[in-house]
Short mmCIF file of C-alpha atoms in Angstrom, two decimals:
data_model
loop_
_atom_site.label_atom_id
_atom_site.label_comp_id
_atom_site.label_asym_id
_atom_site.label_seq_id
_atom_site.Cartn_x
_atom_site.Cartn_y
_atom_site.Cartn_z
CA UNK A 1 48.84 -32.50 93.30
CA UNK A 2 50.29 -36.13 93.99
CA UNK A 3 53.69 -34.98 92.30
CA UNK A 4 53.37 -32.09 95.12
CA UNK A 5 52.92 -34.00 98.01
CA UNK A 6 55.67 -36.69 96.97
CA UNK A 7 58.04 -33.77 96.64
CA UNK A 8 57.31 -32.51 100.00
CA UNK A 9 57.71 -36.05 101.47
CA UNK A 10 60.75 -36.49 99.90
CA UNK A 11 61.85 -33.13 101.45
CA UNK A 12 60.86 -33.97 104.32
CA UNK A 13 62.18 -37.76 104.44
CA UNK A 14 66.04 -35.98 103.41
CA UNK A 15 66.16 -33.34 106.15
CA UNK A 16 65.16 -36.35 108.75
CA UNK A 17 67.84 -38.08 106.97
CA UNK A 18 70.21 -35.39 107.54
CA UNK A 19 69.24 -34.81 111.47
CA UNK A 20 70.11 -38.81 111.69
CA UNK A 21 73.52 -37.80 109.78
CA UNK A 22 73.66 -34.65 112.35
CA UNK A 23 73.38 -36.54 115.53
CA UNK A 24 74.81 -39.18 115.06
CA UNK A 25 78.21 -37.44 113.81
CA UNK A 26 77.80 -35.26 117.18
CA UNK A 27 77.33 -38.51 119.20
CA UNK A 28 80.21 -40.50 117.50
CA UNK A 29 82.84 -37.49 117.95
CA UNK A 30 82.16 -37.51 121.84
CA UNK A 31 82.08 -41.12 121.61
CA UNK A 32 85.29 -41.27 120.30
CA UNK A 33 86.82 -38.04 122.35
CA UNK A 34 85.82 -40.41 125.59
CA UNK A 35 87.62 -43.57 124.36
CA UNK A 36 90.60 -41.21 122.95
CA UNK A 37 90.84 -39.75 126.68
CA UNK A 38 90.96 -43.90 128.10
CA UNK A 39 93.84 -44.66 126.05
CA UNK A 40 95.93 -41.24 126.62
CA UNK A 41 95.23 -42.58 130.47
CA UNK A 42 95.83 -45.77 130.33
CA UNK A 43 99.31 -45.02 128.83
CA UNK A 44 100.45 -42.56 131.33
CA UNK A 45 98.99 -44.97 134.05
CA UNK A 46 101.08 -47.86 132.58
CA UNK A 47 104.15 -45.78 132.63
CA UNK A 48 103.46 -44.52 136.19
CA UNK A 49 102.97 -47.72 137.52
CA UNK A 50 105.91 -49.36 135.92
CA UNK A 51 108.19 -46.72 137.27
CA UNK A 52 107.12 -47.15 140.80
CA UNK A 53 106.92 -51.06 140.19
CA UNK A 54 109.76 -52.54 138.33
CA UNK A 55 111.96 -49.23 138.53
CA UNK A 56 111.69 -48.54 141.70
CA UNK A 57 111.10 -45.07 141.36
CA UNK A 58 108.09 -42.16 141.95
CA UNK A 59 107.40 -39.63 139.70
CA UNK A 60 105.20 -36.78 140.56
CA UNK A 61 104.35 -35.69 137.36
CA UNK A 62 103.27 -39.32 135.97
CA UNK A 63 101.34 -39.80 139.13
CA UNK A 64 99.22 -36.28 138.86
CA UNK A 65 98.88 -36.91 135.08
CA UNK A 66 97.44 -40.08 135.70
CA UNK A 67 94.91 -38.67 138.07
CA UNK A 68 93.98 -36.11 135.97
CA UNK A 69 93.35 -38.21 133.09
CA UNK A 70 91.48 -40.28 135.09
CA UNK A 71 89.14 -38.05 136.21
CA UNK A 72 88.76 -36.70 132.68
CA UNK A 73 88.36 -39.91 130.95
CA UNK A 74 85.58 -41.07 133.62
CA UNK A 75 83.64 -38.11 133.26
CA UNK A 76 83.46 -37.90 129.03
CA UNK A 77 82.39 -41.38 129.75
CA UNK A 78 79.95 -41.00 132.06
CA UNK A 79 78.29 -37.96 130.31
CA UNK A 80 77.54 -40.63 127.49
CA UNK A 81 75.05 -42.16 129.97
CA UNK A 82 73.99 -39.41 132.20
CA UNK A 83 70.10 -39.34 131.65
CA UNK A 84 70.10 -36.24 134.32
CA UNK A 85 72.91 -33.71 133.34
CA UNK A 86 73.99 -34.48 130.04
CA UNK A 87 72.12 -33.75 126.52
CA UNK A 88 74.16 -36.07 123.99
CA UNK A 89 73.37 -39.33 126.24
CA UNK A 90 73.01 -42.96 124.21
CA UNK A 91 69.29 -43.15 125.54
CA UNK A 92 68.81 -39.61 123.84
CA UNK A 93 70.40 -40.95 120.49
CA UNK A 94 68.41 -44.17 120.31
CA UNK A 95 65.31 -41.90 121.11
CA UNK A 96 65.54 -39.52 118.09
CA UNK A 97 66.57 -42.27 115.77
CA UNK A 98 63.21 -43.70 113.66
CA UNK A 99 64.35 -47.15 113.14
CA UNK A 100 62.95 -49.53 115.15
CA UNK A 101 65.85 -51.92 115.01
CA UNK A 102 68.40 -50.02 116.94
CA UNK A 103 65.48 -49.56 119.80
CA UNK A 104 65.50 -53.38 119.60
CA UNK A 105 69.28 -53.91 119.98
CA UNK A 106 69.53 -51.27 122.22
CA UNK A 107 66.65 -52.08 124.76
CA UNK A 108 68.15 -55.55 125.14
CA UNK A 109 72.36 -54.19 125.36
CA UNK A 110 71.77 -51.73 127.90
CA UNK A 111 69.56 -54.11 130.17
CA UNK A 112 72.91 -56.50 130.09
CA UNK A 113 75.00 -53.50 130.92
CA UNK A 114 72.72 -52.22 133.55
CA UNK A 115 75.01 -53.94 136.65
CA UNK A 116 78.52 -52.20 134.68
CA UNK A 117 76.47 -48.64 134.35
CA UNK A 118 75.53 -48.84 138.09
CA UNK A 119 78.80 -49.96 139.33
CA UNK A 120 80.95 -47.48 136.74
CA UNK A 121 78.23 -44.53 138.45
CA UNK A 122 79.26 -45.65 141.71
CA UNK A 123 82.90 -45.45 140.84
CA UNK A 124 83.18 -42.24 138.87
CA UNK A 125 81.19 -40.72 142.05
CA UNK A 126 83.62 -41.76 144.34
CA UNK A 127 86.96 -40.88 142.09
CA UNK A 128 85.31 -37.68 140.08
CA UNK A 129 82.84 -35.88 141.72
CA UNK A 130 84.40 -36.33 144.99
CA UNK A 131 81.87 -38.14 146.98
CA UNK A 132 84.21 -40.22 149.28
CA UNK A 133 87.44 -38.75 150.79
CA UNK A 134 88.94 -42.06 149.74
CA UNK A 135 88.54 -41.03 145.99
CA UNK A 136 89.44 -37.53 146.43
CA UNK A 137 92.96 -38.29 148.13
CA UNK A 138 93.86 -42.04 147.52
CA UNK A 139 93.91 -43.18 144.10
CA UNK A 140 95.46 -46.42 144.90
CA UNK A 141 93.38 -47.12 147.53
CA UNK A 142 90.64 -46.72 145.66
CA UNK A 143 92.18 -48.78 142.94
CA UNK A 144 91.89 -51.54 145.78
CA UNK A 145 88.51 -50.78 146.58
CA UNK A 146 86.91 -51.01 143.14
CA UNK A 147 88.77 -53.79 141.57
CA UNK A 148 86.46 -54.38 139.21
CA UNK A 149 86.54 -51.43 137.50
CA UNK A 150 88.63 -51.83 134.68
CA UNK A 151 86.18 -54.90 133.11
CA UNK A 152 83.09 -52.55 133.94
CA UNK A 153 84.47 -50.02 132.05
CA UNK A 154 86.12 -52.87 129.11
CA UNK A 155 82.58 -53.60 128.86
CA UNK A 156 81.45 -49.90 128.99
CA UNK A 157 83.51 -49.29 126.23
CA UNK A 158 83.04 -52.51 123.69
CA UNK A 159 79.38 -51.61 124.41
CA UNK A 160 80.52 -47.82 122.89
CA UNK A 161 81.78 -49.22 119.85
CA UNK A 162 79.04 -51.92 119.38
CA UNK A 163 76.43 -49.29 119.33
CA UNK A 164 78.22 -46.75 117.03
CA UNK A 165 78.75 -49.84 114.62
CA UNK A 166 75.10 -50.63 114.61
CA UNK A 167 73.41 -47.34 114.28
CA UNK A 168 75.68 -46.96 111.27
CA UNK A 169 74.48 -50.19 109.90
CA UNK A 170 70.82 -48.59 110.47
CA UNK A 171 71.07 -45.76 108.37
CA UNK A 172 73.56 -46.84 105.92
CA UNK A 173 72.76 -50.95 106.31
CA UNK A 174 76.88 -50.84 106.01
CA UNK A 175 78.40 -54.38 107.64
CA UNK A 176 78.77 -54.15 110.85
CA UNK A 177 82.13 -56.04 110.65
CA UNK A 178 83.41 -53.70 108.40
CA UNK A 179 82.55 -50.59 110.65
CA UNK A 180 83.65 -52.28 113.78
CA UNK A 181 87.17 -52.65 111.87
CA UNK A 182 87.22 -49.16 111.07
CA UNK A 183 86.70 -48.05 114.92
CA UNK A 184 89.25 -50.18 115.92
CA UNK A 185 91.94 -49.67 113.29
CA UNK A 186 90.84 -45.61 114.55
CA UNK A 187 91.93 -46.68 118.34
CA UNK A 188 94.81 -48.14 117.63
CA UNK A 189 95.75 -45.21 115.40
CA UNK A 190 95.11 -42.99 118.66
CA UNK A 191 97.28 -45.35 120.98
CA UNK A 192 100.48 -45.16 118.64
CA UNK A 193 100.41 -41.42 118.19
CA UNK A 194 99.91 -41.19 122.45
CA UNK A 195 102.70 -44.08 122.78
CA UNK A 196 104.66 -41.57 120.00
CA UNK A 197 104.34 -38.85 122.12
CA UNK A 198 105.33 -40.54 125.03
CA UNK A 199 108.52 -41.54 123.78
CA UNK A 200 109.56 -38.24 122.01
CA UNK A 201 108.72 -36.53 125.78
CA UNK A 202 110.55 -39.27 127.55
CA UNK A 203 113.70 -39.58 125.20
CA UNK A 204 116.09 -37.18 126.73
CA UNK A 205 115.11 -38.32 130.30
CA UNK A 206 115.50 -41.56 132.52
CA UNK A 207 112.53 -43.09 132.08
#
C-alpha cells in the first residue's frame, strides 16, 4: 500500500515537473521571439536613421521597415504582460509555477517595473493599436513625444531576461550567472546574423 501511494506521488510529482518544463519552454520561446523582433528593429532603425542623418539621404523602404518592426516588436512585447488579451503573460507563468521563491522575486520585480509597464502600455497604445493620430502617421514625432521610451523598454527587457534566468534557477537551481550568460551570448548571436543579413542585402547598393 505505502509503495502504491509513493509511486503515484512520484507520478504525479514528474508530470507537474514536466508542465513546469512545458510552460516554461512555451514562455521562454515567445520571450525570446519578442527580444529577437527588438534587435531586427533596432538595426533597421539604426540604418534608417543614419541614412537620413549623416548621409543625407531618405529611404522609403528603411523607413516603412522600421515602422513595421516597430509595431511588431511592441506588440510581442506587450502580449508578455497583457493580463486582458493574452494567455502566455509573466503573471500567468509565475501563477502556475509551485515554488514559492519565484512568487517572491517576482512580486517585488514587477512592483519596481510597474511605472515602465504603465508608461510602455501608454506608448505601444499610441504607436500600435492606433489610439492617437500622432502614432498612426508620425513616427518621429512620436519619437519626440515619448522620449523615454527606449530606457522603459531597456528595462522591460533586462527585466525579460532576469526572470527567464531565475525561473530556470527554480526548477533546475542552475546559477543564475551562468543562465544569464547563455541568454545573452543567444542575443548577440541574433544581432550578428540580423547585422549579416543586413550587409549581404545592402552590398550591391549605396548604402
Amino acid at each position: 500500500m505505502i509503495t502504491k501511494i509513493k509511486t503515484t506521488w512520484h507520478i504525479r510529482e514528474k508530470s507537474v515537473q514536466e508542465d513546469q518544463v512545458s510552460l516554461y519552454s512555451q514562455f521562454e520561446k515567445l520571450a525570446l521571439q519578442a527580444l529577437y523582433a527588438c534587435i531586427v528593429r533596432d538595426i533597421v532603425k539604426e540604418y534608417r536613421y543614419r541614412r537620413a542623418e549623416t548621409l543625407r539621404k531618405y529611404n522609403t523602404i528603411a523607413t516603412f521597415s522600421h515602422v513595421a518592426l516597430a509595431n511588431y516588436a511592441l506588440q510581442q512585447l506587450w502580449k508578455l504582460f497583457d493580463q486582458n488579451n493574452s494567455t502566455m503573460h509573466v503573471w500567468y507563468v509565475v501563477e502556475h509555477m509551485p515554488h514559492p521563491d519565484i512568487k517572491t522575486w517576482f512580486a517585488q520585480r514587477i512592483k519596481e517595473l510597474e511605472p515602465d509597464i504603465k508608461y510602455f502600455s501608454t506608448w505601444r497604445g499610441n504607436a500600435s493599436a492606433h489610439r492617437s493620430a500622432i502614432g498612426h502617421f508620425a513616427l518621429q514625432e512620436l519619437d519626440q513625444k515619448f522620449e523615454g521610451e527606449q530606457d522603459n523598454e531597456e528595462r522591460i527587457r533586462q527585466f525579460l531576461l532576469d526572470f527567464l534566468c531565475e525561473m530556470r534557477f527554480q526548477m533546475h537551481r542552475t546559477s543564475r550567472q551562468e543562465q544569464m550568460r547563455i541568454f545573452q551570448d543567444i542575443l548577440t548571436s541574433y544581432r550578428k546574423l540580423v547585422e549579416n543579413d543586413r550587409d549581404e542585402m545592402l552590398k550591391n547598393y549605396d548604402n
